[in-house]
Coordinates of C-alpha atoms and ligand atoms in Angstrom, one line a residue:
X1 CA 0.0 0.0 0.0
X2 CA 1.4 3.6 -0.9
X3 CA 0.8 6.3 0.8
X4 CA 0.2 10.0 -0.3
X5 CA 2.8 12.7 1.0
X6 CA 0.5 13.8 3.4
X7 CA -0.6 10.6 4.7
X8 CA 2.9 9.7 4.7
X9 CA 3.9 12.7 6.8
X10 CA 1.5 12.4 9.0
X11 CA 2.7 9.2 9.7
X12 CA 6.3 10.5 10.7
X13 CA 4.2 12.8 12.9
X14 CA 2.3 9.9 14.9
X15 CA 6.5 8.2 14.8
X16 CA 8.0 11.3 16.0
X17 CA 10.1 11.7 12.6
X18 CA 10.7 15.6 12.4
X19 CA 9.2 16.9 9.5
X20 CA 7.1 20.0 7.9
X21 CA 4.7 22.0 9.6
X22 CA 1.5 20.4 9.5
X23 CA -0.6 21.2 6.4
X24 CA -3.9 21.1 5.2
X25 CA -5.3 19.1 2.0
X26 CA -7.5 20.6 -0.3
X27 CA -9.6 19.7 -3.7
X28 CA -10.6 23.0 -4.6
X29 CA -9.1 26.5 -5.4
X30 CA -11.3 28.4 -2.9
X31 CA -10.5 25.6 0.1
X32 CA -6.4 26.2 -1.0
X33 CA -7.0 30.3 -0.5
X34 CA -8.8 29.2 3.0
X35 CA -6.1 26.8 3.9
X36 CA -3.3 29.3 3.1
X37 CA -5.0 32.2 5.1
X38 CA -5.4 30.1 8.0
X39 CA -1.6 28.7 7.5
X40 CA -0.6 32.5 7.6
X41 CA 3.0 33.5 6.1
X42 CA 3.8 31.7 2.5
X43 CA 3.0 28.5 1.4
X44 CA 4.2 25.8 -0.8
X45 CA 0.8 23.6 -3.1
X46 CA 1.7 20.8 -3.6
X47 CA 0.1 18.2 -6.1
X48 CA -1.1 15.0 -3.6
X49 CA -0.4 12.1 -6.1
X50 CA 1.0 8.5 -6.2
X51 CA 4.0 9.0 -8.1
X52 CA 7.4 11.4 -7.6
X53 CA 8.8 14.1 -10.0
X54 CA 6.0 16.1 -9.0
X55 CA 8.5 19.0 -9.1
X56 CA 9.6 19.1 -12.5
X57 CA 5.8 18.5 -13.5
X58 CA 5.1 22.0 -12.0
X59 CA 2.6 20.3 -9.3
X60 CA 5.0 22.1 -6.4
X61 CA 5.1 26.1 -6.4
X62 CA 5.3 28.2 -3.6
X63 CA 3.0 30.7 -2.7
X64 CA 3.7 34.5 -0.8
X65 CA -0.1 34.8 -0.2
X66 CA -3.4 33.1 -0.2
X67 CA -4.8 34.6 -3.6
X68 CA -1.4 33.2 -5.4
X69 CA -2.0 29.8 -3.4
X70 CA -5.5 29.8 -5.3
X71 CA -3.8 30.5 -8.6
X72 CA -1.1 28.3 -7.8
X73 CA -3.8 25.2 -7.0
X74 CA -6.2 26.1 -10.1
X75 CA -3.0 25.1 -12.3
X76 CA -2.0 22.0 -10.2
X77 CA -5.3 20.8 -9.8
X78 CA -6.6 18.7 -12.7
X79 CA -2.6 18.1 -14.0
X80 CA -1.8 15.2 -15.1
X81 CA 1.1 14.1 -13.3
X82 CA 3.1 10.8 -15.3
X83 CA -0.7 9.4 -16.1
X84 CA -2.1 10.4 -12.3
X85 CA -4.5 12.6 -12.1
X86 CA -4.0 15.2 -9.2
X87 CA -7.3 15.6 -7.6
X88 CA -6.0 17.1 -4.0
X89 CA -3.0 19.4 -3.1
X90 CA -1.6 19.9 0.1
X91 CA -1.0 23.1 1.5
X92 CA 1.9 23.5 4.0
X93 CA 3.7 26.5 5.6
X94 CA 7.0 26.5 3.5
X95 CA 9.9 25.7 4.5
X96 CA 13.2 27.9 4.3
X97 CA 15.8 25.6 3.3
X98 CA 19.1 25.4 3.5
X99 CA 20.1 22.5 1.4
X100 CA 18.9 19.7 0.5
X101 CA 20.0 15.5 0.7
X102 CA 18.5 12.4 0.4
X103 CA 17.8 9.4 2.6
X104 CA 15.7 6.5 2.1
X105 CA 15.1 2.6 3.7
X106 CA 14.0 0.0 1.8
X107 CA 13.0 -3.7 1.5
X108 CA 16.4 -5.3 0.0
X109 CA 15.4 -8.8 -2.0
X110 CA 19.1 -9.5 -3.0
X111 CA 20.5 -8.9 1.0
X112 CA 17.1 -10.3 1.8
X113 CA 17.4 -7.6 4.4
X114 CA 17.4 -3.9 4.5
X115 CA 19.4 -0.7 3.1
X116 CA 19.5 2.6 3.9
X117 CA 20.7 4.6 1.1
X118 CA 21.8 8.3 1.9
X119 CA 23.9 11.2 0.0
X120 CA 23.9 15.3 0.8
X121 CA 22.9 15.6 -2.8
X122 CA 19.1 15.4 -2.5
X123 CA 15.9 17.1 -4.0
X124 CA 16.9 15.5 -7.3
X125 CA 17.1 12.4 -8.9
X126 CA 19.1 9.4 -7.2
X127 CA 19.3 7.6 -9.8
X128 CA 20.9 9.6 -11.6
X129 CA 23.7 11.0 -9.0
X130 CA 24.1 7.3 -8.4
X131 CA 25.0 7.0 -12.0
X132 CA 27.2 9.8 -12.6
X133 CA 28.8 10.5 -9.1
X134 CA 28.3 6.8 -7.5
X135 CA 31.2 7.7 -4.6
X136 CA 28.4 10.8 -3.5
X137 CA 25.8 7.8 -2.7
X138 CA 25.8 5.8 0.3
X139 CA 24.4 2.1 1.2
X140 CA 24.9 0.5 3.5
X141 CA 23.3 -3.4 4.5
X142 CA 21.4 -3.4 7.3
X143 CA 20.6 -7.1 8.7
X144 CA 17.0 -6.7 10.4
X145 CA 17.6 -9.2 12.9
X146 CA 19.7 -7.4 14.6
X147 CA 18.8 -3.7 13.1
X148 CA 21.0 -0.2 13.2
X149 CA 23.2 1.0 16.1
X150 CA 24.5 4.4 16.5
X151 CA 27.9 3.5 15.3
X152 CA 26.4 2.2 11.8
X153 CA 24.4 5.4 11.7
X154 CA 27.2 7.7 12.1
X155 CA 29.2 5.6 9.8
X156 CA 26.6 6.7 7.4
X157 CA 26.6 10.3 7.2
X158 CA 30.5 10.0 7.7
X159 CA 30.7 8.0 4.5
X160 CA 27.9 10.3 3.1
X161 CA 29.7 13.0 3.6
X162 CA 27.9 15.2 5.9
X163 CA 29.6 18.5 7.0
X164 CA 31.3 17.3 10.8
X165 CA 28.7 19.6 12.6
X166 CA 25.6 18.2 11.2
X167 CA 26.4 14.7 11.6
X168 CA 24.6 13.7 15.1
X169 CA 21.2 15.6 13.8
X170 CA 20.9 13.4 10.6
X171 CA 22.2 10.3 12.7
X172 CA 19.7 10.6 15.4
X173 CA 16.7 11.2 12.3
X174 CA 18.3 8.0 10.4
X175 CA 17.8 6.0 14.1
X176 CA 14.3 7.7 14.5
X177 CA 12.8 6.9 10.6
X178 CA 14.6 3.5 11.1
X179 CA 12.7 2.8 14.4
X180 CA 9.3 4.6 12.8
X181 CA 10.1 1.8 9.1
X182 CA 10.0 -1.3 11.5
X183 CA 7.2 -0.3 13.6
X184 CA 5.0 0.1 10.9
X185 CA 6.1 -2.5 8.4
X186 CA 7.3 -0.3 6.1
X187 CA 8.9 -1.7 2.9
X188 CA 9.8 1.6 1.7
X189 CA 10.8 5.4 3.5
X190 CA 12.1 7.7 1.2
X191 CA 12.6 11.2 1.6
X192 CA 13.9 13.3 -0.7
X193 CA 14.7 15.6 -0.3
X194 CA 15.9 15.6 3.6
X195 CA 16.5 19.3 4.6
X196 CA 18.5 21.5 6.8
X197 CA 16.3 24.4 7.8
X198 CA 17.8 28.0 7.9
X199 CA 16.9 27.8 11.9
X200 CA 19.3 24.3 11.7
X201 CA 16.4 21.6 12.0
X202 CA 17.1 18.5 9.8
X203 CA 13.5 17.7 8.6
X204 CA 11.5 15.4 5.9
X205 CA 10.3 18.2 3.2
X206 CA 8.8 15.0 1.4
X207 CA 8.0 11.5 2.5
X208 CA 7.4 8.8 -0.2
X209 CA 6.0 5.6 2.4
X210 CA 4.8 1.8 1.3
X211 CA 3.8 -0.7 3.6
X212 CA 3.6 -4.1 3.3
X213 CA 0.1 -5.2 2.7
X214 CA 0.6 -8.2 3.9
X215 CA 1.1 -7.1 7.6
X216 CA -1.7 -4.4 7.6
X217 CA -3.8 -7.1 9.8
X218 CA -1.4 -5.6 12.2
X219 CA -1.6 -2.1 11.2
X220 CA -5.4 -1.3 11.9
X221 CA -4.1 2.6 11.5
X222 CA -2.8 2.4 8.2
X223 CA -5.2 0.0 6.9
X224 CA -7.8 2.7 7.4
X225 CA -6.0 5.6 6.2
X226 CA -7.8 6.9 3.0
X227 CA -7.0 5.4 -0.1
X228 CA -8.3 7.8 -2.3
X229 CA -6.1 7.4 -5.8
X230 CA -4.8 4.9 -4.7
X231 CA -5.5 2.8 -7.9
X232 CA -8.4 1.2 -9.6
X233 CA -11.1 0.9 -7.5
X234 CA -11.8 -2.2 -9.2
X235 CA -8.9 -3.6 -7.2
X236 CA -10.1 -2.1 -4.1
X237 CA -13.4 -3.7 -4.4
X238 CA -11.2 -7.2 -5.5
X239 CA -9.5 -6.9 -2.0
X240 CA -12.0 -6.1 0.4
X241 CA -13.4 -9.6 -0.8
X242 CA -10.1 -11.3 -0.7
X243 CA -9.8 -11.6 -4.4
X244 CA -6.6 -10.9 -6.3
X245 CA -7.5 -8.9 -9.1
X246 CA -5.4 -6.4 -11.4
X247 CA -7.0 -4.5 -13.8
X248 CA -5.2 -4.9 -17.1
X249 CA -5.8 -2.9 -21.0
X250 CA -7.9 -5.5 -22.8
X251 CA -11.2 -7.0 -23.8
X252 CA -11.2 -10.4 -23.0
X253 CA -12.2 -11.0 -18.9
X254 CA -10.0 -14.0 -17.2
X255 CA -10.9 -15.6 -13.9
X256 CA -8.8 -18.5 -12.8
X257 CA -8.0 -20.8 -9.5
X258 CA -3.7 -20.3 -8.8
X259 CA -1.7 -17.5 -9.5
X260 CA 0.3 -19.5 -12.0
X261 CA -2.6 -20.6 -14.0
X262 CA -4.0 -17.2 -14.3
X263 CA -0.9 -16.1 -15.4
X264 CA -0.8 -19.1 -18.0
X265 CA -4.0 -17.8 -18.7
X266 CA -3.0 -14.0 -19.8
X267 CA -0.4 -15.9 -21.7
X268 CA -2.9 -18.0 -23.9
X269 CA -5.3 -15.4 -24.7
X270 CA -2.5 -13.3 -26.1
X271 CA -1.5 -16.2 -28.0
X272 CA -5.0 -16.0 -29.7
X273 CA -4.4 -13.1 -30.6
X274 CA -6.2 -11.1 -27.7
X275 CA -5.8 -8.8 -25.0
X276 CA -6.7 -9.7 -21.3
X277 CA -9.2 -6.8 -19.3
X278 CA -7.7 -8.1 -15.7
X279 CA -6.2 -10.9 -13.8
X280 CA -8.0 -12.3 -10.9
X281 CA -7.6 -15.4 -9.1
X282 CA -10.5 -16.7 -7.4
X283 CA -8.2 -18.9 -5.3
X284 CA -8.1 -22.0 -3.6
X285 CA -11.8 -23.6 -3.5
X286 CA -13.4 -21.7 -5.8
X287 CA -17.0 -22.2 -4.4
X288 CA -20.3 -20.7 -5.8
X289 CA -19.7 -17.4 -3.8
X290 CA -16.7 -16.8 -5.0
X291 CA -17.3 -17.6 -8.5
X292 CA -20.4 -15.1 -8.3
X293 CA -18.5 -12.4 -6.5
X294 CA -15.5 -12.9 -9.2
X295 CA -18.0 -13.1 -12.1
X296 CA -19.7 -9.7 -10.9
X297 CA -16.4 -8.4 -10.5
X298 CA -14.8 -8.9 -14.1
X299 CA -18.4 -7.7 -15.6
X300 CA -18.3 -4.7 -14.2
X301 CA -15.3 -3.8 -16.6
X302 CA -17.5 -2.1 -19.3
X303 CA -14.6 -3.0 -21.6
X304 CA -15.2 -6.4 -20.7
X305 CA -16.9 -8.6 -24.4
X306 CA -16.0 -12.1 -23.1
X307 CA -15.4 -13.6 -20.5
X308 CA -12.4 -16.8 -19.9
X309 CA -13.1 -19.0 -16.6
X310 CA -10.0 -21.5 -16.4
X311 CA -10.4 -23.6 -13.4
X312 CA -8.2 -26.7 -12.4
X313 CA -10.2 -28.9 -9.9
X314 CA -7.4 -30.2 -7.2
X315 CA -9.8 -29.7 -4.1
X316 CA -11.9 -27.6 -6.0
X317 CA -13.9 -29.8 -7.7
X318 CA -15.1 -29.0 -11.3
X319 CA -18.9 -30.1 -10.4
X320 CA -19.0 -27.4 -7.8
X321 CA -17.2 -25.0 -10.4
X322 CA -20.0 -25.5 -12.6
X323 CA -23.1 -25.6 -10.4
X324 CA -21.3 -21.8 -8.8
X325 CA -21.0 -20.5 -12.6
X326 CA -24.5 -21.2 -13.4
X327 CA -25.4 -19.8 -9.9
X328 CA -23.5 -17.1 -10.5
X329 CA -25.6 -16.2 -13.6
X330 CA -28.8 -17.0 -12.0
X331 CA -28.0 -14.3 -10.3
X332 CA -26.6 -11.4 -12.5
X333 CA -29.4 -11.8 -15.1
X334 CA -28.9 -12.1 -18.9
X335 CA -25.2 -11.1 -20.3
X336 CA -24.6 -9.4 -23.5
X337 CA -20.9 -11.4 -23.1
X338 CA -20.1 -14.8 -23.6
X339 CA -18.1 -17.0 -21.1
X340 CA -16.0 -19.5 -22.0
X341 CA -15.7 -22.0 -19.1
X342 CA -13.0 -24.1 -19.7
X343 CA -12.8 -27.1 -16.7
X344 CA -9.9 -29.4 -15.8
X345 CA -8.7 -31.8 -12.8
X346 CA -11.2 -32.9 -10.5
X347 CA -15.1 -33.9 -11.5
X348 CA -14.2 -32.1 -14.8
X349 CA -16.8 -34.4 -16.8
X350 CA -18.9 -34.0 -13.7
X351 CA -18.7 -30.1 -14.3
X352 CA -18.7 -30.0 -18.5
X353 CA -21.8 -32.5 -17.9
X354 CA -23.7 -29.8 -16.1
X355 CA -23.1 -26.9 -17.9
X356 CA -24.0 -29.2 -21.4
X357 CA -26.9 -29.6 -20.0
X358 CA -27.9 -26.5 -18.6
X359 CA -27.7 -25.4 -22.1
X360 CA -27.5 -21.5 -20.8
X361 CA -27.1 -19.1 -23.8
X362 CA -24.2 -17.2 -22.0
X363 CA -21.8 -20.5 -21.8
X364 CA -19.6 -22.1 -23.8
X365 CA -17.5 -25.0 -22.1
X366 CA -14.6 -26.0 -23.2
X367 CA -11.8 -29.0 -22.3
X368 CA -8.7 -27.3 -23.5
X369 CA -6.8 -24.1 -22.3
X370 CA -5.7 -22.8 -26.4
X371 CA -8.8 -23.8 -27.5
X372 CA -11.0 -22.2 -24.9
X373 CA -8.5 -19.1 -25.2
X374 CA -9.3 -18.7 -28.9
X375 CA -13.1 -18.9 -28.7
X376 CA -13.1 -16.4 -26.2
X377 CA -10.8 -14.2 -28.4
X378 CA -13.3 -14.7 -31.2
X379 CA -16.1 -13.9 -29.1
X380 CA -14.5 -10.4 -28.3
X381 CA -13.8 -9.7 -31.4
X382 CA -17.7 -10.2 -33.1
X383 CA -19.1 -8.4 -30.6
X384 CA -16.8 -4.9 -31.2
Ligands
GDP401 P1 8.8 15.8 -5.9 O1 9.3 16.6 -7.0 O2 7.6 15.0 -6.2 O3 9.8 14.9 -5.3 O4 8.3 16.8 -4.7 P2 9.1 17.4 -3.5 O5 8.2 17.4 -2.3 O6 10.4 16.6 -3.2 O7 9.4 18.9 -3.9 C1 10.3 19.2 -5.0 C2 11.2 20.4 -4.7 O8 10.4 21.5 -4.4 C3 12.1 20.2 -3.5 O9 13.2 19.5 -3.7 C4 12.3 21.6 -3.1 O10 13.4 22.1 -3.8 C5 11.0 22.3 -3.5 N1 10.2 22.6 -2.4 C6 9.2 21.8 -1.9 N2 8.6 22.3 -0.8 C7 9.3 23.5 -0.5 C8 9.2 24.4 0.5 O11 8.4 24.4 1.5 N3 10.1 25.5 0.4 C9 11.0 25.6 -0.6 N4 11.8 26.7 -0.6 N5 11.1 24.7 -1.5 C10 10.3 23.6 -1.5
MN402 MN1 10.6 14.5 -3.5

């Protein structure tokens, strides 16, 4: 789950990582003038979306009064920001700064641990002073079992190269967003840029936060924090039924039991020459619930013209498969798309049998994964 800067700041906040003065979001031109006249001095707007380089986009400006706040949110409001949509800014007392350096923690899969990563020249592009000036970027290895000390922090900003006076205030925030990254499952912190104030305070002027979904059982905070933008909501709808679902560019719907096979299943269809709409797996016993809720869930995709159920029966059993599908229909009514059920494994005949006989106009089984893939390729394309 990613968070927005101002749900990821007020995160540090609730950690007790230093960092702006608090803001206030807002979706409108006349709410930014209100926020900046109640924030007093100058602000900065700043475009609340899902995805960095908001900068160079021209979704940051800064702001000396409240009527150029409202100017300065009409033309951030409604950018489009890499594909995103900015439908919020934040406004925030700005910050005099001093200079600017970059720090982040993240999830490492080749350590299998984590790393903190850390250079004084922040505010703009890592990658790219990793690239050209590698010796200005720290990383350093931290093994989460037994986590970061003082000494490894101040090796940091040593090796970073952190004038000598500074040192201990970016070493005691390292500690601090380090302690705030584990408590919260974190598998990404990034701030960039980390800034020295003109009054000397080392602060996060931006905070770019992902958490591990998997542990938000444990994180009934973040869990409830507002996902607005945050994706499809398709998918959100997906998860809050514990379906996996991603929401893809084409046509042709595909609903399948395993991860694997639903991936074989994107595979096949663009082997027929189509394009799958989404990926969801229904998951392990694919009962007549689930089949409905999946069913409802691919056929709300108004690009959606045909639908492609591959299910291998292993304790799902293909009779129960079957009997859910036609439930499943029951239910939703009369479909202007086909769905080509295509039923393998366990009680397959069992399952085909049923929907034979059935005889609904909507279904089409099938025994084979390319052949079933190609009707419901065909079927797509008739009905554009
Ligand atoms: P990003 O471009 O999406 O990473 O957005 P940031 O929040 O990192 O802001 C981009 C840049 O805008 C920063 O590196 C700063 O140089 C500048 N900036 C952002 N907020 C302020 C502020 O309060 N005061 C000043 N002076 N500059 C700011
Ligand atoms: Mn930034």
């Amino acid at each position: 789950m990613d968070l927005m800067e101002y749900q990821g700041k007020q995160l540090y906040r609730r950690l007790g990582i230093p960092t702006t003065p608090e803001g206030r979001i807002a979706a409108t031109p006349d709410e930014a003038e209100r926020a900046a006249r109640e924030a007093g001095g100058p602000v900065v707007v700043k475009a609340q979306v899902l995805t960095g380089g908001r900068g160079k986009a021209g979704g940051v400006k800064l702001a000396s009064d409240p009527v150029r706040a409202r100017e300065a949110a009409e033309r951030i409001l409604g950018l489009d920001i890499k594909g995103h949509a900015v439908e919020q800014v934040l406004i925030e007392p700005a910050s005099a700064i001093a200079e600017e350096y970059y720090l982040s923690i993240l999830h490492d899969r080749v350590s299998k641990g984590y790393k903190v990563i850390c250079s004084v020249e922040g505010g703009v592009d890592i990658e790219e002073v990793n690239r050209s000036r590698p010796e200005r970027v720290c990383k350093r290895d931290i093994d989460p079992t037994k986590g970061l000390d003082d000494a490894t922090a101040t090796q940091i900003v040593t090796q970073a190269g952190f004038a000598e006076e500074i040192r201990p205030d970016v070493a005691a925030f390292i500690l601090g967003l380090y302690s705030g990254f584990v408590a919260c499952d974190a598998t990404l912190f990034e701030v960039n840029p980390l800034v020295l104030t003109q009054d000397s305070q080392i602060v996060a002027l931006d905070a770019k936060v992902s958490i591990d979904d998997n542990a938000l059982f444990r994180q009934p905070d973040l869990a409830g924090m507002n996902r607005r933008g945050s994706g499809d909501s398709l998918e959100a709808r997906a998860k809050a039924q514990g379906l996996q679902y991603v929401k893809l560019e084409g046509d042709v719907g595909v609903l399948g039991n395993g991860a694997g096979l639903v991936m074989a299943t994107l595979d096949v269809v663009a082997q027929a020459g189509g394009r799958p709409a989404n990926f969801l797996d229904v998951g392990g016993g694919a009962d007549a619930g689930k089949m409905a809720a999946s069913l409802a869930l691919v056929l709300s995709d108004k690009r959606v013209r045909s639908v492609l159920v591959n299910i291998f029966g292993g304790i799902t059993r293909g009779d129960l498969v079957a009997e859910g599908v036609l439930g499943a229909l029951g239910k939703l009514g009369d479909l202007p798309q086909k769905l080509v059920v295509r039923l393998d494994g366990t009680n397959a005949d069992q399952g085909r049998r049923i929907l034979r006989e059935a005889a609904h106009p909507s279904i089409v089984p099938a025994e084979k994964m390319l052949d079933a893939a190609r009707q419901a390729v065909a079927f797509a394309k008739e009905s554009q």
